[in-house]
Amino acid sequence: MAALDRVKVLVLGDSGVGKSSLVHLLCQNQVLGNPSWTVGCSVDVRIHDYKEGTPEEKTYYIELWDVGGSVGSATSVKSTRAVFYNLLNGIILVHDLTNKKSSQNLYRWSLEALNRDVAPTGVLVTNGDYDREQFADNQIPLLVIGTKLDQIPETKRNEVLTRTAFLAEDFNAEEINLDCTNPRYLAAGSSNAVKLSRFFDKVIEKRYFLRDGNQV
């Protein structure tokens, strides 16, 4: 059997938002029974059929790099993580829907990964609004995933999901909201599964295909 081509997708977000549980669900289609803190980075692999059901269908490995979520701003912390940011093809930004701070920190995570060799300049926040221009020219596909949907009371769900929809809009990314302890949120044929497949297809296209449609 020929070796499969691979793409590298970073999974970024604060500690405790559920990145490890999400990666386990995506790669093993199982709930992670006893998640532990990720130190450094752990890598798992998902098999993905690009353009499934079409003549162009081809199988790829999706390497999901779960990066430890310490938010420390110390240069040493960032420089340690920087080694994981090399040659990335896509980014999944993960936040806890019950923790607004973890949502706001996604801007810091994305800038750290996308501008790993350049310290962000200027202010990220002005009167509560983020500068979308910082992401306007980004060529790396992004996906925003909100976890712990089950922990939001029904009476507050609309309010929370409206706020996070603006977050995804800022990144020019699709969003998925789920509960990592319930595989049905990513069931085949569901809107979440379609969004996820579309994201992985985009990552593969950016990595292996030129803009004119010719393969690299």
Short mmCIF file of N, CA and C in Angstrom, two decimals, residues 34-197:
data_model
loop_
_atom_site.label_atom_id
_atom_site.label_comp_id
_atom_site.label_asym_id
_atom_site.label_seq_id
_atom_site.Cartn_x
_atom_site.Cartn_y
_atom_site.Cartn_z
N ASN A 34 -10.64 9.82 30.49
CA ASN A 34 -9.93 10.51 31.58
C ASN A 34 -8.85 11.43 31.01
N PRO A 35 -9.26 12.57 30.45
CA PRO A 35 -8.27 13.46 29.83
C PRO A 35 -7.29 14.02 30.85
N SER A 36 -6.05 14.20 30.43
CA SER A 36 -5.03 14.78 31.29
C SER A 36 -4.46 16.02 30.62
N TRP A 37 -3.70 16.81 31.38
CA TRP A 37 -3.10 18.03 30.82
C TRP A 37 -2.05 17.65 29.78
N THR A 38 -2.04 18.37 28.68
CA THR A 38 -1.04 18.13 27.65
C THR A 38 0.20 18.97 27.94
N VAL A 39 1.33 18.29 28.03
CA VAL A 39 2.60 18.97 28.25
C VAL A 39 3.35 18.97 26.92
N GLY A 40 3.69 20.14 26.43
CA GLY A 40 4.36 20.21 25.13
C GLY A 40 3.35 20.06 24.01
N CYS A 41 3.35 18.90 23.38
CA CYS A 41 2.45 18.67 22.25
C CYS A 41 2.25 17.17 22.08
N SER A 42 1.03 16.77 21.75
CA SER A 42 0.77 15.38 21.39
C SER A 42 0.17 15.35 19.99
N VAL A 43 0.44 14.29 19.25
CA VAL A 43 0.01 14.20 17.86
C VAL A 43 -0.83 12.94 17.67
N ASP A 44 -1.99 13.10 17.04
CA ASP A 44 -2.82 11.96 16.67
C ASP A 44 -3.17 12.11 15.20
N VAL A 45 -3.64 11.04 14.59
CA VAL A 45 -3.86 11.04 13.14
C VAL A 45 -5.30 10.63 12.81
N ARG A 46 -5.89 11.36 11.89
CA ARG A 46 -7.23 11.05 11.38
C ARG A 46 -7.11 10.75 9.89
N ILE A 47 -7.77 9.73 9.43
CA ILE A 47 -7.79 9.42 8.00
C ILE A 47 -8.98 10.16 7.38
N HIS A 48 -8.70 10.90 6.33
CA HIS A 48 -9.74 11.72 5.69
C HIS A 48 -9.79 11.46 4.19
N ASP A 49 -10.98 11.28 3.68
CA ASP A 49 -11.18 11.10 2.23
C ASP A 49 -11.50 12.45 1.62
N TYR A 50 -10.53 12.98 0.88
CA TYR A 50 -10.68 14.27 0.20
C TYR A 50 -11.70 14.13 -0.93
N LYS A 51 -12.65 15.09 -0.98
CA LYS A 51 -13.70 15.09 -2.00
C LYS A 51 -14.37 13.72 -2.11
N GLU A 52 -14.79 13.22 -0.97
CA GLU A 52 -15.40 11.90 -0.91
C GLU A 52 -16.60 11.80 -1.84
N GLY A 53 -16.67 10.70 -2.57
CA GLY A 53 -17.80 10.45 -3.45
C GLY A 53 -17.67 11.07 -4.83
N THR A 54 -16.52 11.69 -5.12
CA THR A 54 -16.28 12.29 -6.44
C THR A 54 -15.12 11.56 -7.12
N PRO A 55 -14.94 11.76 -8.43
CA PRO A 55 -13.81 11.13 -9.13
C PRO A 55 -12.46 11.56 -8.58
N GLU A 56 -12.41 12.73 -7.89
CA GLU A 56 -11.15 13.23 -7.35
C GLU A 56 -10.85 12.69 -5.95
N GLU A 57 -11.70 11.79 -5.46
CA GLU A 57 -11.51 11.30 -4.09
C GLU A 57 -10.13 10.69 -3.89
N LYS A 58 -9.52 11.07 -2.77
CA LYS A 58 -8.21 10.54 -2.41
C LYS A 58 -8.07 10.57 -0.89
N THR A 59 -7.40 9.58 -0.34
CA THR A 59 -7.26 9.47 1.11
C THR A 59 -5.98 10.14 1.60
N TYR A 60 -6.12 10.91 2.67
CA TYR A 60 -4.98 11.62 3.27
C TYR A 60 -4.94 11.34 4.77
N TYR A 61 -3.74 11.51 5.34
CA TYR A 61 -3.60 11.55 6.80
C TYR A 61 -3.71 13.00 7.25
N ILE A 62 -4.55 13.23 8.25
CA ILE A 62 -4.60 14.54 8.90
C ILE A 62 -3.89 14.42 10.24
N GLU A 63 -2.73 15.04 10.37
CA GLU A 63 -2.02 15.04 11.65
C GLU A 63 -2.56 16.18 12.51
N LEU A 64 -3.13 15.85 13.65
CA LEU A 64 -3.67 16.86 14.56
C LEU A 64 -2.68 17.05 15.71
N TRP A 65 -2.07 18.22 15.75
CA TRP A 65 -1.06 18.56 16.76
C TRP A 65 -1.73 19.32 17.89
N ASP A 66 -1.93 18.63 19.01
CA ASP A 66 -2.57 19.20 20.19
C ASP A 66 -1.49 19.89 21.03
N VAL A 67 -1.46 21.22 20.96
CA VAL A 67 -0.42 21.99 21.63
C VAL A 67 -0.87 22.38 23.03
N GLY A 68 -0.01 22.14 24.04
CA GLY A 68 -0.32 22.50 25.43
C GLY A 68 -0.76 23.94 25.54
N GLY A 69 -1.77 24.20 26.39
CA GLY A 69 -2.44 25.50 26.36
C GLY A 69 -2.05 26.52 27.41
N SER A 70 -0.85 26.48 27.95
CA SER A 70 -0.44 27.52 28.90
C SER A 70 -0.41 28.86 28.19
N VAL A 71 -1.12 29.84 28.74
CA VAL A 71 -1.24 31.14 28.06
C VAL A 71 -0.11 32.07 28.42
N GLY A 72 0.81 31.64 29.27
CA GLY A 72 1.89 32.51 29.73
C GLY A 72 2.49 33.34 28.61
N SER A 73 2.70 34.60 28.89
CA SER A 73 3.22 35.51 27.86
C SER A 73 4.74 35.56 27.84
N ALA A 74 5.34 34.81 28.75
CA ALA A 74 6.81 34.83 28.80
C ALA A 74 7.40 34.37 27.48
N THR A 75 8.46 35.03 27.07
CA THR A 75 9.12 34.69 25.81
C THR A 75 9.54 33.23 25.78
N SER A 76 9.98 32.71 26.92
CA SER A 76 10.45 31.33 26.95
C SER A 76 9.32 30.34 26.64
N VAL A 77 8.11 30.66 27.13
CA VAL A 77 6.96 29.78 26.87
C VAL A 77 6.63 29.79 25.39
N LYS A 78 6.59 30.98 24.80
CA LYS A 78 6.27 31.10 23.38
C LYS A 78 7.33 30.46 22.50
N SER A 79 8.60 30.65 22.86
CA SER A 79 9.66 30.10 22.03
C SER A 79 9.66 28.58 22.10
N THR A 80 9.25 28.02 23.23
CA THR A 80 9.15 26.57 23.35
C THR A 80 8.07 26.03 22.43
N ARG A 81 6.94 26.74 22.36
CA ARG A 81 5.85 26.30 21.50
C ARG A 81 6.15 26.52 20.02
N ALA A 82 6.98 27.50 19.71
CA ALA A 82 7.20 27.89 18.32
C ALA A 82 7.66 26.72 17.45
N VAL A 83 8.37 25.77 18.04
CA VAL A 83 8.86 24.64 17.26
C VAL A 83 7.70 23.83 16.67
N PHE A 84 6.54 23.87 17.31
CA PHE A 84 5.40 23.11 16.82
C PHE A 84 4.69 23.82 15.67
N TYR A 85 4.99 25.11 15.48
CA TYR A 85 4.27 25.90 14.50
C TYR A 85 4.87 25.82 13.09
N ASN A 86 5.98 25.13 12.95
CA ASN A 86 6.62 25.05 11.64
C ASN A 86 5.81 24.22 10.66
N LEU A 87 5.77 24.68 9.41
CA LEU A 87 5.16 23.92 8.31
C LEU A 87 3.73 23.51 8.60
N LEU A 88 2.95 24.41 9.19
CA LEU A 88 1.56 24.09 9.47
C LEU A 88 0.71 24.32 8.23
N ASN A 89 -0.37 23.54 8.11
CA ASN A 89 -1.26 23.64 6.96
C ASN A 89 -2.66 24.12 7.32
N GLY A 90 -3.01 24.05 8.60
CA GLY A 90 -4.33 24.49 9.05
C GLY A 90 -4.32 24.65 10.56
N ILE A 91 -5.32 25.38 11.08
CA ILE A 91 -5.42 25.60 12.52
C ILE A 91 -6.88 25.41 12.97
N ILE A 92 -7.05 24.60 14.01
CA ILE A 92 -8.35 24.51 14.68
C ILE A 92 -8.22 25.27 16.00
N LEU A 93 -9.02 26.31 16.15
CA LEU A 93 -9.01 27.14 17.36
C LEU A 93 -10.14 26.66 18.27
N VAL A 94 -9.77 26.24 19.48
CA VAL A 94 -10.74 25.63 20.39
C VAL A 94 -10.96 26.52 21.62
N HIS A 95 -12.24 26.77 21.93
CA HIS A 95 -12.57 27.55 23.11
C HIS A 95 -13.71 26.89 23.86
N ASP A 96 -13.81 27.22 25.14
CA ASP A 96 -14.85 26.70 26.03
C ASP A 96 -16.01 27.68 25.99
N LEU A 97 -17.17 27.23 25.54
CA LEU A 97 -18.33 28.12 25.40
C LEU A 97 -18.78 28.71 26.73
N THR A 98 -18.39 28.08 27.84
CA THR A 98 -18.77 28.59 29.15
C THR A 98 -17.74 29.55 29.73
N ASN A 99 -16.66 29.78 28.98
CA ASN A 99 -15.55 30.61 29.47
C ASN A 99 -15.22 31.67 28.42
N LYS A 100 -15.75 32.87 28.61
CA LYS A 100 -15.58 33.94 27.62
C LYS A 100 -14.11 34.28 27.40
N LYS A 101 -13.31 34.19 28.46
CA LYS A 101 -11.89 34.52 28.35
C LYS A 101 -11.20 33.58 27.36
N SER A 102 -11.57 32.32 27.37
CA SER A 102 -10.95 31.36 26.45
C SER A 102 -11.29 31.70 25.00
N SER A 103 -12.46 32.31 24.79
CA SER A 103 -12.84 32.74 23.44
C SER A 103 -11.98 33.92 23.00
N GLN A 104 -11.83 34.89 23.90
CA GLN A 104 -11.02 36.08 23.58
C GLN A 104 -9.56 35.71 23.33
N ASN A 105 -9.06 34.71 24.04
CA ASN A 105 -7.66 34.32 23.89
C ASN A 105 -7.36 33.66 22.55
N LEU A 106 -8.38 33.29 21.79
CA LEU A 106 -8.13 32.68 20.48
C LEU A 106 -7.41 33.64 19.55
N TYR A 107 -7.63 34.95 19.74
CA TYR A 107 -6.91 35.93 18.92
C TYR A 107 -5.41 35.85 19.20
N ARG A 108 -5.06 35.71 20.47
CA ARG A 108 -3.65 35.61 20.84
C ARG A 108 -3.05 34.32 20.29
N TRP A 109 -3.79 33.24 20.40
CA TRP A 109 -3.27 31.95 19.91
C TRP A 109 -3.03 31.99 18.40
N SER A 110 -3.99 32.54 17.67
CA SER A 110 -3.84 32.55 16.21
C SER A 110 -2.68 33.44 15.78
N LEU A 111 -2.55 34.60 16.41
CA LEU A 111 -1.46 35.50 16.06
C LEU A 111 -0.11 34.89 16.42
N GLU A 112 -0.06 34.20 17.54
CA GLU A 112 1.20 33.57 17.93
C GLU A 112 1.63 32.53 16.90
N ALA A 113 0.68 31.74 16.40
CA ALA A 113 1.01 30.70 15.43
C ALA A 113 1.29 31.26 14.04
N LEU A 114 0.49 32.24 13.63
CA LEU A 114 0.62 32.77 12.26
C LEU A 114 1.78 33.74 12.12
N ASN A 115 2.14 34.41 13.23
CA ASN A 115 3.22 35.39 13.17
C ASN A 115 4.33 34.99 14.12
N ARG A 116 4.69 33.72 14.09
CA ARG A 116 5.62 33.21 15.10
C ARG A 116 6.99 33.88 15.07
N ASP A 117 7.34 34.49 13.93
CA ASP A 117 8.64 35.15 13.85
C ASP A 117 8.54 36.66 14.03
N VAL A 118 7.32 37.15 14.23
CA VAL A 118 7.13 38.59 14.35
C VAL A 118 6.26 38.87 15.57
N ALA A 119 6.74 39.72 16.44
CA ALA A 119 5.93 40.10 17.61
C ALA A 119 4.75 40.95 17.12
N PRO A 120 3.51 40.63 17.54
CA PRO A 120 2.36 41.43 17.11
C PRO A 120 2.55 42.89 17.46
N THR A 121 2.23 43.75 16.53
CA THR A 121 2.38 45.18 16.76
C THR A 121 1.01 45.83 16.93
N GLY A 122 0.99 46.95 17.61
CA GLY A 122 -0.27 47.65 17.81
C GLY A 122 -1.14 46.95 18.83
N VAL A 123 -2.33 47.47 19.04
CA VAL A 123 -3.24 46.88 20.02
C VAL A 123 -4.17 45.90 19.31
N LEU A 124 -4.50 44.82 20.01
CA LEU A 124 -5.43 43.85 19.45
C LEU A 124 -6.87 44.29 19.68
N VAL A 125 -7.08 45.04 20.72
CA VAL A 125 -8.44 45.41 21.07
C VAL A 125 -8.58 46.93 21.13
N THR A 126 -9.63 47.43 20.49
CA THR A 126 -9.94 48.85 20.56
C THR A 126 -11.43 48.99 20.87
N ASN A 127 -11.72 49.49 22.05
CA ASN A 127 -13.12 49.64 22.47
C ASN A 127 -13.89 48.32 22.37
N GLY A 128 -13.19 47.24 22.68
CA GLY A 128 -13.87 45.95 22.68
C GLY A 128 -13.91 45.26 21.33
N ASP A 129 -13.46 45.93 20.28
CA ASP A 129 -13.48 45.34 18.95
C ASP A 129 -12.08 44.89 18.55
N TYR A 130 -12.03 43.75 17.86
CA TYR A 130 -10.74 43.24 17.41
C TYR A 130 -10.48 43.71 15.98
N ASP A 131 -9.23 43.86 15.67
CA ASP A 131 -8.82 44.33 14.36
C ASP A 131 -8.81 43.17 13.37
N ARG A 132 -9.84 43.06 12.56
CA ARG A 132 -9.96 41.95 11.63
C ARG A 132 -8.88 42.00 10.54
N GLU A 133 -8.32 43.17 10.33
CA GLU A 133 -7.31 43.30 9.28
C GLU A 133 -6.10 42.41 9.53
N GLN A 134 -5.88 42.07 10.80
CA GLN A 134 -4.74 41.22 11.12
C GLN A 134 -4.89 39.81 10.54
N PHE A 135 -6.13 39.44 10.19
CA PHE A 135 -6.37 38.11 9.65
C PHE A 135 -6.81 38.15 8.19
N ALA A 136 -6.92 39.36 7.62
CA ALA A 136 -7.46 39.50 6.27
C ALA A 136 -6.64 38.77 5.23
N ASP A 137 -5.32 38.79 5.36
CA ASP A 137 -4.46 38.19 4.34
C ASP A 137 -4.00 36.78 4.71
N ASN A 138 -4.58 36.21 5.75
CA ASN A 138 -4.17 34.88 6.18
C ASN A 138 -4.54 33.82 5.14
N GLN A 139 -3.57 33.00 4.76
CA GLN A 139 -3.78 31.95 3.78
C GLN A 139 -3.93 30.57 4.43
N ILE A 140 -3.80 30.51 5.74
CA ILE A 140 -3.92 29.24 6.46
C ILE A 140 -5.38 29.01 6.83
N PRO A 141 -6.01 27.92 6.38
CA PRO A 141 -7.41 27.67 6.74
C PRO A 141 -7.59 27.56 8.25
N LEU A 142 -8.66 28.18 8.75
CA LEU A 142 -8.97 28.17 10.18
C LEU A 142 -10.36 27.57 10.40
N LEU A 143 -10.52 26.92 11.55
CA LEU A 143 -11.83 26.42 11.98
C LEU A 143 -11.96 26.73 13.46
N VAL A 144 -13.10 27.27 13.87
CA VAL A 144 -13.34 27.58 15.28
C VAL A 144 -14.28 26.54 15.87
N ILE A 145 -13.86 25.92 16.96
CA ILE A 145 -14.70 24.90 17.61
C ILE A 145 -14.94 25.29 19.07
N GLY A 146 -16.21 25.40 19.42
CA GLY A 146 -16.62 25.68 20.80
C GLY A 146 -17.01 24.38 21.49
N THR A 147 -16.48 24.16 22.69
CA THR A 147 -16.76 22.93 23.43
C THR A 147 -17.69 23.20 24.62
N LYS A 148 -18.12 22.11 25.25
CA LYS A 148 -18.96 22.15 26.46
C LYS A 148 -20.31 22.81 26.21
N LEU A 149 -20.85 22.59 25.00
CA LEU A 149 -22.16 23.12 24.66
C LEU A 149 -23.23 22.62 25.63
N ASP A 150 -23.05 21.41 26.11
CA ASP A 150 -24.04 20.82 27.02
C ASP A 150 -24.11 21.55 28.36
N GLN A 151 -23.07 22.31 28.69
CA GLN A 151 -23.02 22.97 30.00
C GLN A 151 -23.65 24.37 29.99
N ILE A 152 -24.13 24.80 28.84
CA ILE A 152 -24.79 26.11 28.75
C ILE A 152 -26.29 25.93 28.96
N PRO A 153 -26.88 26.62 29.93
CA PRO A 153 -28.33 26.52 30.14
C PRO A 153 -29.09 26.92 28.87
N GLU A 154 -30.19 26.26 28.61
CA GLU A 154 -30.98 26.56 27.42
C GLU A 154 -31.34 28.03 27.33
N THR A 155 -31.57 28.66 28.48
CA THR A 155 -31.99 30.06 28.49
C THR A 155 -30.88 31.01 28.04
N LYS A 156 -29.62 30.56 28.10
CA LYS A 156 -28.50 31.42 27.72
C LYS A 156 -27.84 31.00 26.41
N ARG A 157 -28.32 29.91 25.83
CA ARG A 157 -27.62 29.34 24.67
C ARG A 157 -27.61 30.30 23.48
N ASN A 158 -28.74 30.94 23.19
CA ASN A 158 -28.79 31.86 22.05
C ASN A 158 -27.80 33.01 22.22
N GLU A 159 -27.75 33.55 23.43
CA GLU A 159 -26.85 34.67 23.71
C GLU A 159 -25.40 34.28 23.49
N VAL A 160 -25.01 33.11 24.00
CA VAL A 160 -23.62 32.66 23.88
C VAL A 160 -23.27 32.36 22.42
N LEU A 161 -24.14 31.67 21.72
CA LEU A 161 -23.85 31.29 20.34
C LEU A 161 -23.84 32.49 19.40
N THR A 162 -24.61 33.51 19.72
CA THR A 162 -24.56 34.75 18.93
C THR A 162 -23.20 35.42 19.09
N ARG A 163 -22.70 35.44 20.33
CA ARG A 163 -21.37 36.04 20.59
C ARG A 163 -20.27 35.28 19.86
N THR A 164 -20.32 33.94 19.91
CA THR A 164 -19.25 33.16 19.29
C THR A 164 -19.33 33.18 17.77
N ALA A 165 -20.51 33.44 17.23
CA ALA A 165 -20.64 33.54 15.77
C ALA A 165 -19.83 34.72 15.25
N PHE A 166 -19.80 35.82 16.00
CA PHE A 166 -18.98 36.97 15.62
C PHE A 166 -17.50 36.62 15.69
N LEU A 167 -17.14 35.78 16.64
CA LEU A 167 -15.75 35.33 16.77
C LEU A 167 -15.31 34.62 15.49
N ALA A 168 -16.10 33.67 15.03
CA ALA A 168 -15.77 32.94 13.81
C ALA A 168 -15.71 33.88 12.60
N GLU A 169 -16.61 34.85 12.59
CA GLU A 169 -16.62 35.82 11.49
C GLU A 169 -15.32 36.61 11.45
N ASP A 170 -14.80 36.97 12.61
CA ASP A 170 -13.54 37.71 12.67
C ASP A 170 -12.41 36.92 12.01
N PHE A 171 -12.44 35.61 12.18
CA PHE A 171 -11.38 34.76 11.62
C PHE A 171 -11.69 34.31 10.20
N ASN A 172 -12.83 34.74 9.67
CA ASN A 172 -13.27 34.28 8.34
C ASN A 172 -13.27 32.75 8.31
N ALA A 173 -13.86 32.16 9.36
CA ALA A 173 -13.83 30.71 9.52
C ALA A 173 -15.23 30.19 9.84
N GLU A 174 -15.44 28.93 9.53
CA GLU A 174 -16.68 28.29 9.96
C GLU A 174 -16.53 27.90 11.42
N GLU A 175 -17.66 27.67 12.07
CA GLU A 175 -17.60 27.27 13.47
C GLU A 175 -18.43 26.02 13.71
N ILE A 176 -17.95 25.25 14.68
CA ILE A 176 -18.65 24.06 15.14
C ILE A 176 -18.76 24.17 16.66
N ASN A 177 -19.95 23.92 17.17
CA ASN A 177 -20.15 23.91 18.62
C ASN A 177 -20.63 22.53 19.03
N LEU A 178 -19.99 21.96 20.06
CA LEU A 178 -20.31 20.58 20.40
C LEU A 178 -20.00 20.25 21.85
N ASP A 179 -20.32 19.02 22.20
CA ASP A 179 -19.99 18.44 23.49
C ASP A 179 -19.08 17.25 23.18
N CYS A 180 -17.83 17.32 23.63
CA CYS A 180 -16.86 16.29 23.28
C CYS A 180 -17.16 14.93 23.92
N THR A 181 -18.13 14.90 24.83
CA THR A 181 -18.49 13.62 25.46
C THR A 181 -19.67 12.97 24.75
N ASN A 182 -20.06 13.54 23.60
CA ASN A 182 -21.19 12.99 22.86
C ASN A 182 -20.87 12.93 21.37
N PRO A 183 -20.53 11.74 20.85
CA PRO A 183 -20.12 11.61 19.45
C PRO A 183 -21.20 12.02 18.44
N ARG A 184 -22.45 12.11 18.87
CA ARG A 184 -23.51 12.41 17.91
C ARG A 184 -23.34 13.80 17.28
N TYR A 185 -22.60 14.69 17.96
CA TYR A 185 -22.40 16.03 17.41
C TYR A 185 -21.57 16.00 16.13
N LEU A 186 -20.83 14.91 15.91
CA LEU A 186 -20.03 14.78 14.69
C LEU A 186 -20.48 13.57 13.87
N ALA A 187 -21.74 13.18 14.04
CA ALA A 187 -22.27 12.01 13.32
C ALA A 187 -22.22 12.24 11.82
N ALA A 188 -21.94 11.18 11.07
CA ALA A 188 -21.86 11.27 9.61
C ALA A 188 -23.13 11.89 9.05
N GLY A 189 -22.94 12.87 8.15
CA GLY A 189 -24.08 13.52 7.52
C GLY A 189 -24.60 14.73 8.26
N SER A 190 -24.15 14.93 9.51
CA SER A 190 -24.60 16.10 10.28
C SER A 190 -23.93 17.35 9.74
N SER A 191 -24.49 18.51 10.07
CA SER A 191 -23.92 19.77 9.57
C SER A 191 -22.50 19.96 10.10
N ASN A 192 -22.26 19.53 11.34
CA ASN A 192 -20.91 19.64 11.90
C ASN A 192 -19.92 18.78 11.13
N ALA A 193 -20.33 17.55 10.80
CA ALA A 193 -19.45 16.65 10.05
C ALA A 193 -19.15 17.21 8.67
N VAL A 194 -20.13 17.84 8.05
CA VAL A 194 -19.93 18.45 6.73
C VAL A 194 -18.95 19.62 6.84
N LYS A 195 -19.10 20.45 7.85
CA LYS A 195 -18.18 21.58 8.05
C LYS A 195 -16.75 21.08 8.28
N LEU A 196 -16.62 20.03 9.09
CA LEU A 196 -15.30 19.48 9.38
C LEU A 196 -14.65 18.94 8.12
N SER A 197 -15.41 18.19 7.33
CA SER A 197 -14.89 17.63 6.09
C SER A 197 -14.49 18.73 5.11
#
